[in-house]
């Protein structure tokens, strides 16, 4: 079970990081989601993997640690809200810049520099 | 148990909820209530400072659960100092925002207060996972605040900021998980007990977790490889928001100060002083990078944003060396630089409003309105930021220089800090002389007159550099005591034994 679990976490995190490095906002959002799945599974496993154990000390010889489950729950809630926000931000980026590139525009088809860079030296 | 400890969290929470519910109330009512809330936060911070000044630790255990089983709030001198620093800055930023910057978004005040709540939780918490939650609270509010102000210029920096911080949160969770899986606790005091006992294979897991935690705090503090998001985001933000964000990088520094000397301090066995040997060269490189950025910046706000990075480097260098004198000097400099940078952001916005289409860009333009008043404010801010006598930046930098013991580190710190300060002076004098002195003939449309609130807010925040000099004696005594308290881990660990409220109380 440990090996499969670790491989799943590794695959999710690796795909997440790969997608985060893409240049379009949609893969980046998906990458963030996959990364947070990987992280949540990892957090869950920090209480050690066990099946059929009670989460209470003293009722049985070994017990399942309940704290990581609480941490994962918090992380899921926060991650969910953050993903919703980053989706809205991406849509706003698409609407404002008419491009879903993470920098708002593709570097090679941008002859007009930012307004700020027009003239910076004092004459 | 001390219930006062919840005040800096509950006041902005209740005030923020009130603001969120009354988005359609008259704006004067909303402004009055919001500013009153910020004043109350300042009052509670002052009360906590007085409480903390006796040098003992005070805790508040949620639900009366004995730590390490429950979440605790811990008040010591460092936490109280950070609360005061934040609430003073927030008061002036809020006053400035009420001068007109809060229009256009009904929830501005709610976001502002939730941001303060997140900051205050981060400063008071004694639990690593609760620190993560505090970071998320302040980040969610900051995402909204960063986008405040209309127009499309903030979209791309905002998107970068959000994505970067989400990745930071993921790494934070991984490192928290690694540390928990070995030690079985996330309470900072309990970690300080358990981490030195870690041996064998588990040691590497805790080590990796600790180093990843440093990466996360480094991202918040904007140290070198992780600092390039900051200038664009801060220079595009609305002035009061940018000024409040001057404290955001200090949250990262606070987290390093809180976690590393305690959990990975001198007594941590094989993990003693984890990461600190990395931090020193990185801090100096951050300082150098900030100076290069300041020299190359094309607008006043970008210049001030790079000043944030310069001050991060200057702060982390003595912190990584870990001496008591260095910590004390860094804390004094932190007060000075946070308020000065906040003031400079506000002053830059005032200047931008008076220069027509030239805005705050460092170019020649027709003579601006209200030049005398604004140039004096900019002069005070620049002198304090660059570290020239007689203002507080000079005292802060002098204390930092004095705190280093002669040797290899001293040579590096002195040369980088002094050359960096010199080049910062060049950057400021170049910006100031072009903006204020080199004028061309032309006519500017009469801008809106400076209204009282924004000029008072910008002027007062800048003038704090002078106040800090006047009260430098008491403040350095306080920071000395704070550094001493930070070095005494045993006292912090005793909070595990503090009695809870009994049933008969």
XYZ file of C-alpha atoms in Angstrom, chain A residues 5-97:
93
model
C 0.465 5.575 -2.241
C 3.914 7.097 -2.657
C 3.824 6.598 -6.431
C 0.445 8.317 -6.633
C 1.725 11.294 -4.650
C 4.840 11.425 -6.809
C 2.883 11.283 -10.050
C 0.429 13.967 -8.940
C 3.179 16.293 -7.736
C 5.354 15.762 -10.824
C 2.468 16.434 -13.207
C 1.440 19.407 -11.105
C 4.897 20.952 -11.231
C 5.180 20.263 -14.973
C 1.849 21.958 -15.650
C 2.745 24.900 -13.385
C 5.638 25.677 -15.685
C 3.385 26.016 -18.744
C 2.786 29.401 -20.289
C -1.013 29.372 -20.382
C -3.207 30.036 -17.377
C -5.434 26.971 -17.803
C -2.598 24.401 -17.449
C -1.260 26.437 -14.524
C -4.608 26.237 -12.727
C -4.829 22.490 -13.380
C -1.228 22.156 -12.186
C -2.056 23.959 -8.953
C -5.008 21.627 -8.422
C -2.919 18.499 -9.000
C -0.180 19.829 -6.724
C -2.672 20.461 -3.953
C -4.084 16.905 -4.396
C -0.576 15.545 -4.016
C 0.059 17.689 -0.958
C -3.227 16.654 0.663
C -2.479 12.965 0.179
C 1.008 13.518 1.552
C -0.330 15.314 4.632
C -2.806 12.493 5.164
C -0.006 9.938 5.159
C 2.012 11.770 7.834
C -0.141 10.026 10.459
C 1.065 6.692 9.000
C -1.167 4.571 6.775
C -3.492 2.221 8.575
C -6.856 0.612 7.938
C -9.556 -0.296 10.393
C -7.979 1.502 13.361
C -9.784 3.748 15.786
C -8.687 7.370 16.050
C -8.722 7.251 19.862
C -5.799 6.537 22.158
C -6.233 3.764 24.698
C -9.149 1.864 23.180
C -6.922 -0.447 21.155
C -3.278 -1.362 20.916
C -2.597 0.871 17.947
C -4.633 3.786 16.764
C -5.029 6.021 13.690
C -3.691 9.532 14.229
C -6.672 11.893 13.854
C -4.673 15.125 13.616
C -3.455 14.783 9.985
C -7.067 14.248 8.974
C -7.997 17.553 10.569
C -5.020 19.242 8.886
C -5.999 17.804 5.501
C -9.554 19.014 5.953
C -8.300 22.555 6.613
C -5.914 22.344 3.670
C -8.677 21.111 1.347
C -11.004 23.943 2.313
C -8.305 26.575 1.851
C -7.092 25.005 -1.391
C -10.616 24.907 -2.769
C -11.186 28.600 -2.096
C -7.807 29.493 -3.544
C -8.444 27.503 -6.716
C -11.747 29.291 -7.201
C -9.961 32.609 -6.796
C -7.174 31.748 -9.212
C -9.753 30.681 -11.815
C -11.413 34.081 -11.514
C -8.029 35.792 -11.784
C -7.244 33.810 -14.932
C -10.548 34.769 -16.492
C -9.911 38.393 -15.610
C -6.472 38.107 -17.210
C -8.062 36.664 -20.353
C -10.654 39.426 -20.470
C -8.221 42.272 -19.773
C -5.440 41.220 -22.099
